[in-house]
PDB file of C-alpha atoms and ligand atoms in Angstrom:
ATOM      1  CA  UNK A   1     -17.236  17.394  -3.692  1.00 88.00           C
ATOM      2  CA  UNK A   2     -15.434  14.634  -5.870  1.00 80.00           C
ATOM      3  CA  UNK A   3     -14.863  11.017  -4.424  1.00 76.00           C
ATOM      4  CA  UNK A   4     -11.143  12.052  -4.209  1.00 79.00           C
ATOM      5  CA  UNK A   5     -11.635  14.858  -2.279  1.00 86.00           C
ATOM      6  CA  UNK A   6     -13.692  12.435   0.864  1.00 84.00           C
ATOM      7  CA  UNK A   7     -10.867   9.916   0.639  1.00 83.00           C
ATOM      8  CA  UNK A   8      -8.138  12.881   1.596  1.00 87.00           C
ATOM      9  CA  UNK A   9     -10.736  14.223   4.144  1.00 90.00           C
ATOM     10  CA  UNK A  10     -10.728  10.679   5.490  1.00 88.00           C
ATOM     11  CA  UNK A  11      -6.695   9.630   5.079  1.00 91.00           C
ATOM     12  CA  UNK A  12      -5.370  12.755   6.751  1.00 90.00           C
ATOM     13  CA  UNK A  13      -5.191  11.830   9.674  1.00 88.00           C
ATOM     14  CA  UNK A  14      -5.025   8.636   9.662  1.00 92.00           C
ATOM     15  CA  UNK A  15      -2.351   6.409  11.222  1.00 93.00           C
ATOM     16  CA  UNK A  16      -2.166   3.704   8.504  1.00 95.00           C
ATOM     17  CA  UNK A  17      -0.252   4.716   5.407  1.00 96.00           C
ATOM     18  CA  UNK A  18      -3.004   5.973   2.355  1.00 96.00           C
ATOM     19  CA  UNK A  19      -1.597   6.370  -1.395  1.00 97.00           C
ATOM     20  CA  UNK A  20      -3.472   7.166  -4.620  1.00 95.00           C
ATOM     21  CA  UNK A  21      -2.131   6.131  -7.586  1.00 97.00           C
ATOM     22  CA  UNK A  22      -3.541   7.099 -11.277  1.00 96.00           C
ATOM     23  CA  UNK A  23      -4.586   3.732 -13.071  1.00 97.00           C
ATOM     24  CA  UNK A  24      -2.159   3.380 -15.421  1.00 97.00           C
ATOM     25  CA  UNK A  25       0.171   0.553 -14.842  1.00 97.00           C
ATOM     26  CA  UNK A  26       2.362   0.265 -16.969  1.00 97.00           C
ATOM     27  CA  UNK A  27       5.801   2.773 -16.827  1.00 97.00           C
ATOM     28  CA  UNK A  28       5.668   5.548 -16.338  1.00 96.00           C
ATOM     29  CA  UNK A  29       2.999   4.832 -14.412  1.00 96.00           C
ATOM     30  CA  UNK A  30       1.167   4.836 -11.517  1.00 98.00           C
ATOM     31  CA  UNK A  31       1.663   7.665 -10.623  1.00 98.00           C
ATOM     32  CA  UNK A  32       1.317   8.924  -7.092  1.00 98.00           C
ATOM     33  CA  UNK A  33      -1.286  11.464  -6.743  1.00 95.00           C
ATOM     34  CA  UNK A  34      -2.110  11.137  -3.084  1.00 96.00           C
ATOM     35  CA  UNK A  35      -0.307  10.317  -0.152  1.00 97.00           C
ATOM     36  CA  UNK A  36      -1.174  10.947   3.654  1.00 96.00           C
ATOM     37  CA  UNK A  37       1.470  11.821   6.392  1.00 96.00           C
ATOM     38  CA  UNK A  38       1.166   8.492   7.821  1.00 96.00           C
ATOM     39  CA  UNK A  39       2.774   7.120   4.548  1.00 97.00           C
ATOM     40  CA  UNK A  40       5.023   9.850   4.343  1.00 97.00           C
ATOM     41  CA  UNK A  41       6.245   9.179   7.885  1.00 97.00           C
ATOM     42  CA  UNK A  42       5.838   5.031   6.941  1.00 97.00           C
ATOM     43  CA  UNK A  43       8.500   5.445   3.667  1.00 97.00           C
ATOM     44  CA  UNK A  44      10.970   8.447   5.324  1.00 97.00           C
ATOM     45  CA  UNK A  45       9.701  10.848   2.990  1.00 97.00           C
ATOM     46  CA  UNK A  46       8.290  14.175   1.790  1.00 97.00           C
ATOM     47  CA  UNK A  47       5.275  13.818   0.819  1.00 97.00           C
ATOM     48  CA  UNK A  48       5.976  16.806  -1.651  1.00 97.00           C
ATOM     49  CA  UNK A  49       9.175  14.751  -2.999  1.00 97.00           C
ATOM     50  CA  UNK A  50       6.959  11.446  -3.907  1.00 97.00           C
ATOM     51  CA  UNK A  51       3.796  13.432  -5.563  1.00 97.00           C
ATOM     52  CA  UNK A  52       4.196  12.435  -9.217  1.00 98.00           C
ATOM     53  CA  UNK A  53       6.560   9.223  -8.928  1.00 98.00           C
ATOM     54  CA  UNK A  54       5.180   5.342  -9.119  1.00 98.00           C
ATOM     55  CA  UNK A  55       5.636   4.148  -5.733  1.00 98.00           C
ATOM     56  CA  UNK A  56       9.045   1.617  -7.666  1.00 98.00           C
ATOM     57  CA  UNK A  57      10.614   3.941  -5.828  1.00 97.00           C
ATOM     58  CA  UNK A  58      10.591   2.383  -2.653  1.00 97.00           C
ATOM     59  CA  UNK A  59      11.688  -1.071  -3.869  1.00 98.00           C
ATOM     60  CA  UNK A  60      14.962  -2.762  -3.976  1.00 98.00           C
ATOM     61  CA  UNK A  61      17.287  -5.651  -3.599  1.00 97.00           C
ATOM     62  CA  UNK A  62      15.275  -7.780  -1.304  1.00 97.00           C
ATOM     63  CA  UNK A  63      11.927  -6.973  -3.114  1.00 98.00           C
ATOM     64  CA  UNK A  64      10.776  -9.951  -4.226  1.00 98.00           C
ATOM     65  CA  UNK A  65      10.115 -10.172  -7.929  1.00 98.00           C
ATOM     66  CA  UNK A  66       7.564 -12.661  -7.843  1.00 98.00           C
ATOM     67  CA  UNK A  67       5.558 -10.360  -5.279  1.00 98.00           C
ATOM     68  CA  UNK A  68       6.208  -7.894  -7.687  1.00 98.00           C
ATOM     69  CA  UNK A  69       4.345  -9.651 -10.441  1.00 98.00           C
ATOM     70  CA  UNK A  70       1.756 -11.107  -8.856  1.00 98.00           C
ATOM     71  CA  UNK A  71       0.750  -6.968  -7.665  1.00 98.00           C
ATOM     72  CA  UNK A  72       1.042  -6.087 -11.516  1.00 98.00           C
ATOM     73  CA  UNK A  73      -1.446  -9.282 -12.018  1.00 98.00           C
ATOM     74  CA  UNK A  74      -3.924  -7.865  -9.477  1.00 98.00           C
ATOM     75  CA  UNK A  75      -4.080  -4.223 -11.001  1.00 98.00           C
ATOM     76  CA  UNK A  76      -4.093  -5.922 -14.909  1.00 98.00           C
ATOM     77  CA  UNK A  77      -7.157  -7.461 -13.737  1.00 98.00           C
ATOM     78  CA  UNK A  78      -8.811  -5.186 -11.022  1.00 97.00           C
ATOM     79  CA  UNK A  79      -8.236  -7.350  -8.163  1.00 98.00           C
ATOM     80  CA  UNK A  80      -7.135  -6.617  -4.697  1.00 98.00           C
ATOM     81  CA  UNK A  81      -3.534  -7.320  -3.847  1.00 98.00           C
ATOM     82  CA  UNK A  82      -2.964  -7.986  -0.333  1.00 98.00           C
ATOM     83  CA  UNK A  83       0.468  -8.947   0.055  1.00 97.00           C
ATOM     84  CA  UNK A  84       3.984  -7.892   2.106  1.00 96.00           C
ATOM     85  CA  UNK A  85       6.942  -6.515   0.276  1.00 97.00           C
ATOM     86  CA  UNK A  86      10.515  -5.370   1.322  1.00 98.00           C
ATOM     87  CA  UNK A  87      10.797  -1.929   0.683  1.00 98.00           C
ATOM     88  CA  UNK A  88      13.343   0.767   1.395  1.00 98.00           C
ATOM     89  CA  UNK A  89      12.927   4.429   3.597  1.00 97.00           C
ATOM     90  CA  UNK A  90      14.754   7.799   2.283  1.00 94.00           C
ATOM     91  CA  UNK A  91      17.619   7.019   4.388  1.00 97.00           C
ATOM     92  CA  UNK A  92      17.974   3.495   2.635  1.00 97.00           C
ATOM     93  CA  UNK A  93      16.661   1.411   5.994  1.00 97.00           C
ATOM     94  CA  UNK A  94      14.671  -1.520   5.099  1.00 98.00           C
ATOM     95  CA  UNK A  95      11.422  -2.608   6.189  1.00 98.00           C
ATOM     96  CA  UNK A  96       8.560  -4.798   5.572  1.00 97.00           C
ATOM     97  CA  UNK A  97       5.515  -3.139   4.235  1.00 98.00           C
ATOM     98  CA  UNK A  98       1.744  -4.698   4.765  1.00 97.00           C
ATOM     99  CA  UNK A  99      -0.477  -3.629   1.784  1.00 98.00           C
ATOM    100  CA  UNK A 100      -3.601  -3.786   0.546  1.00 98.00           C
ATOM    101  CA  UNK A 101      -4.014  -2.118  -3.031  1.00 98.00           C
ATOM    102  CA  UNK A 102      -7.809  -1.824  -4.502  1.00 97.00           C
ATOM    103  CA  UNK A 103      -8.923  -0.667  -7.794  1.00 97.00           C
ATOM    104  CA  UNK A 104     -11.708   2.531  -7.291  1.00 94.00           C
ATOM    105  CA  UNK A 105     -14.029   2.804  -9.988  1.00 94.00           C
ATOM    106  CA  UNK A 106     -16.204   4.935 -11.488  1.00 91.00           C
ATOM    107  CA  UNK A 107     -19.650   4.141 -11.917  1.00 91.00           C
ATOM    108  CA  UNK A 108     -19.542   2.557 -14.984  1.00 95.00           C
ATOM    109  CA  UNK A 109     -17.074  -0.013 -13.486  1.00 94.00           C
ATOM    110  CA  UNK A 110     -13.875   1.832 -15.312  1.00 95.00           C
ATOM    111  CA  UNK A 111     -10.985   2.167 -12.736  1.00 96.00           C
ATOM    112  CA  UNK A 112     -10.025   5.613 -12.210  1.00 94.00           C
ATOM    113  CA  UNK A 113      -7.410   5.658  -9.830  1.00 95.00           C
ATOM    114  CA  UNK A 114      -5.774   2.663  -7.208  1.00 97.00           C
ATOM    115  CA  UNK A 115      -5.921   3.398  -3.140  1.00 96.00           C
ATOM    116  CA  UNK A 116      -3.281   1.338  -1.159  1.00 97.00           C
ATOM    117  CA  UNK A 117      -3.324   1.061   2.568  1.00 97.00           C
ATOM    118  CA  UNK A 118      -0.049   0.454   3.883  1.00 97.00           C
ATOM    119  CA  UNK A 119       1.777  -0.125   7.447  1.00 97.00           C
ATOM    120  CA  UNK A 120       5.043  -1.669   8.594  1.00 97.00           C
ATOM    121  CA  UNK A 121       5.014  -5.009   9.893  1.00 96.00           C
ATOM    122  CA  UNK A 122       7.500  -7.234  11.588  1.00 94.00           C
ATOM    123  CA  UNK A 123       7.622 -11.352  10.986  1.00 88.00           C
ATOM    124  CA  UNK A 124       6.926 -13.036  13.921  1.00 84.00           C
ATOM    125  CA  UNK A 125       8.734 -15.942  15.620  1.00 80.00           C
ATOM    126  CA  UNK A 126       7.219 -19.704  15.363  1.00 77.00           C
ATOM    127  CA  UNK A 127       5.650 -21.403  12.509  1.00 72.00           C
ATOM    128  CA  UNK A 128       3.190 -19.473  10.551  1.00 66.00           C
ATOM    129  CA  UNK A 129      -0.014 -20.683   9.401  1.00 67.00           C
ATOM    130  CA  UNK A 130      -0.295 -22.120   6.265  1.00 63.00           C
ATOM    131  CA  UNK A 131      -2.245 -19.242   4.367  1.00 61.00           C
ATOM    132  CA  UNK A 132       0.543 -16.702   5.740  1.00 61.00           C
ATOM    133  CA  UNK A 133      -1.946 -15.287   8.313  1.00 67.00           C
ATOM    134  CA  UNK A 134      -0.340 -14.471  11.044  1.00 77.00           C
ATOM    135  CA  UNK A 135       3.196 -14.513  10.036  1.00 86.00           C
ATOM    136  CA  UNK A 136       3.867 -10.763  11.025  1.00 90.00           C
ATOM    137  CA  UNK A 137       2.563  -8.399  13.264  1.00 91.00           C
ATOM    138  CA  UNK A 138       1.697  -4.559  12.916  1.00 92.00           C
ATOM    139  CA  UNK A 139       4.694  -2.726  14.766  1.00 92.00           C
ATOM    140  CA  UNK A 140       1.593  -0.393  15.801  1.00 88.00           C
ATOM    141  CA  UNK A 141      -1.831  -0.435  16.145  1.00 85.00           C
ATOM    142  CA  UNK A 142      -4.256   2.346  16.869  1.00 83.00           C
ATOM    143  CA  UNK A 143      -7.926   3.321  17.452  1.00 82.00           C
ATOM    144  CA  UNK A 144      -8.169   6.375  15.916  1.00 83.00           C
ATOM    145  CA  UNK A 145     -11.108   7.249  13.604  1.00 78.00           C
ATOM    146  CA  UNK A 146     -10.662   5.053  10.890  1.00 85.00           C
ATOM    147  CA  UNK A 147     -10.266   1.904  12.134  1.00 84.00           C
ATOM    148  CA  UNK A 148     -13.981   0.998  12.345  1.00 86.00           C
ATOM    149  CA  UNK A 149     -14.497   1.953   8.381  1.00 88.00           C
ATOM    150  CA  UNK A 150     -10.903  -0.053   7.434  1.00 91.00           C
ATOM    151  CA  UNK A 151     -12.546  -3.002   9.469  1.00 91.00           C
ATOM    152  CA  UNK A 152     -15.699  -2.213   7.242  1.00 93.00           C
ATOM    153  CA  UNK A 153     -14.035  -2.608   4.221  1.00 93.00           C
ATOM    154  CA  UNK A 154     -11.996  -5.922   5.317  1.00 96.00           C
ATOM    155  CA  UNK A 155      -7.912  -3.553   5.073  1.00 95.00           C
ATOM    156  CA  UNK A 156      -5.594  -6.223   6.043  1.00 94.00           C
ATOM    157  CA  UNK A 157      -7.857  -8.851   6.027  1.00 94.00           C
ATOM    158  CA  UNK A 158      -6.810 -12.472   5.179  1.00 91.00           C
ATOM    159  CA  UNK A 159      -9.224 -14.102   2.654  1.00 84.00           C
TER     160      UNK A 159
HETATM  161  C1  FMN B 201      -1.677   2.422  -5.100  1.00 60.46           C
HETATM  162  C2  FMN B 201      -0.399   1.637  -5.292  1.00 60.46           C
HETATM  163  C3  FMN B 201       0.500   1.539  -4.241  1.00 60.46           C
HETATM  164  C4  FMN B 201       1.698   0.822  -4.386  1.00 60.46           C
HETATM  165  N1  FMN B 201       2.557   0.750  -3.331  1.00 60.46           N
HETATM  166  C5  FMN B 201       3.713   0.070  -3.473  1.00 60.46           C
HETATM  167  C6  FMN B 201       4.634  -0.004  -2.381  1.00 60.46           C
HETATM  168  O1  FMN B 201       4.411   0.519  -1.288  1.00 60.46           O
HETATM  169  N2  FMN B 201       5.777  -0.698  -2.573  1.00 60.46           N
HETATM  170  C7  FMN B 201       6.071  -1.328  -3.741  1.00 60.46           C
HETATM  171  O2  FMN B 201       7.137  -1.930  -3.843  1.00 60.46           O
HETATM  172  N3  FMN B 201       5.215  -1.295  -4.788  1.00 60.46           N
HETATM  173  C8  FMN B 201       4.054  -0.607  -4.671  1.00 60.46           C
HETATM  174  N4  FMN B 201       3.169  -0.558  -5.735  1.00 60.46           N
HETATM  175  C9  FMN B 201       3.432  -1.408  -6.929  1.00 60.46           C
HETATM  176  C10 FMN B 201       4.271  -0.768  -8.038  1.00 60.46           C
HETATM  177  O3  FMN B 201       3.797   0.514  -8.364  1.00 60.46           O
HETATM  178  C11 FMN B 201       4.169  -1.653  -9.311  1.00 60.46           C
HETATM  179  O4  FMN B 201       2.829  -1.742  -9.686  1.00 60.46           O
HETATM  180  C12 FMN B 201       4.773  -3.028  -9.084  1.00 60.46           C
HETATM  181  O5  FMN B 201       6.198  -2.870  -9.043  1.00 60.46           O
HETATM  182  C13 FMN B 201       4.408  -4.054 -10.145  1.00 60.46           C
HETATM  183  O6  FMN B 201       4.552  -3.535 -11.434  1.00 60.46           O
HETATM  184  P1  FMN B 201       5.916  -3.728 -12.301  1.00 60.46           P
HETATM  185  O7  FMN B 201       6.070  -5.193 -12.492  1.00 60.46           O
HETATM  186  O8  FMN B 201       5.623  -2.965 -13.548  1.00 60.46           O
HETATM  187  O9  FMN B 201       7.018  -3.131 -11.498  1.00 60.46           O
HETATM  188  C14 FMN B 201       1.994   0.160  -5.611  1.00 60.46           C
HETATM  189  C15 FMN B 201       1.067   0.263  -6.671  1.00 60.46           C
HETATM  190  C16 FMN B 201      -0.120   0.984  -6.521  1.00 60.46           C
HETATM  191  C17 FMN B 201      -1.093   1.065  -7.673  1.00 60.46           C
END
């Protein structure tokens, strides 16, 4: 069994949004390799239709450039990016997207391939806190088998 094989066993299914990526960053790349129904379901998809694209595809005008960079920061240097971005379904409807991108490497501490956990999220009335925690809300939240590991491994976590 290969490490990529226990993540799908894992992500299927799941109710938070799983992608694989391959780790190159730059254009063409990354390149979706992986994606579970919930993301399918999360960006108004196929899943079959988004195998092989970078997930660009989902931005547009309201995605904020600067967001943008700082995520192409993170994977130039390995690091997490936890962050929220305006993305855009199949049928063109926008939402807000929670995610939290990490490298995976291989044992000799090369990355082989980026996971991102993703779910929609709405912004929430009143003043947020001043490190952004707490400014939006999961529109849904679930128990289901996962949710102890993603706790585990700090998903969504504010730092
Ligand atoms: C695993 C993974 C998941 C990603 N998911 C999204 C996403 O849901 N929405 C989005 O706008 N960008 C997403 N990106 C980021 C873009 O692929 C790209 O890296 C970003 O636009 C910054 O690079 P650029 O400045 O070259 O565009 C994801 C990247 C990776 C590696």
């Amino acid at each position: 069994m290969t490490a990529f094989e226990l993540i799908r066993a894992f992500a299927h299914d799941a109710t938070v949004g799983i992608v694989v990526t391959d780790p190159m960053i730059e254009p063409p790349g990354p390149i979706i390799r992986y994606a579970n129904a919930a993301f399918g379901r999360l960006v108004g998809r196929e899943l079959d239709d988004i195998i092989g694209l970078s997930p660009r595809f989902m931005q547009g005008k309201q995605t904020r450039r600067e967001t943008l960079d700082a995520f192409h920061r993170a994977l130039a240097t390995g690091e997490r990016f936890h962050g929220y971005l305006a993305n855009y379904r199949g049928d063109g409807t926008k939402y807000r997207a929670e995610i939290d991108c990490r490298p995976l490497r291989a044992a000799n501490g090369g990355i082989e391939n980026f996971v991102s956990f993703e779910r929609e999220v709405l912004r929430r009335l009143g003043r947020p806190a001043p490190s952004g925690a707490g400014r939006y809300e999961p529109v849904s939240v679930s128990n289901d088998v996962l949710t102890g590991v993603l706790a585990v491994l700090g998903v969504f976590k504010h730092t």
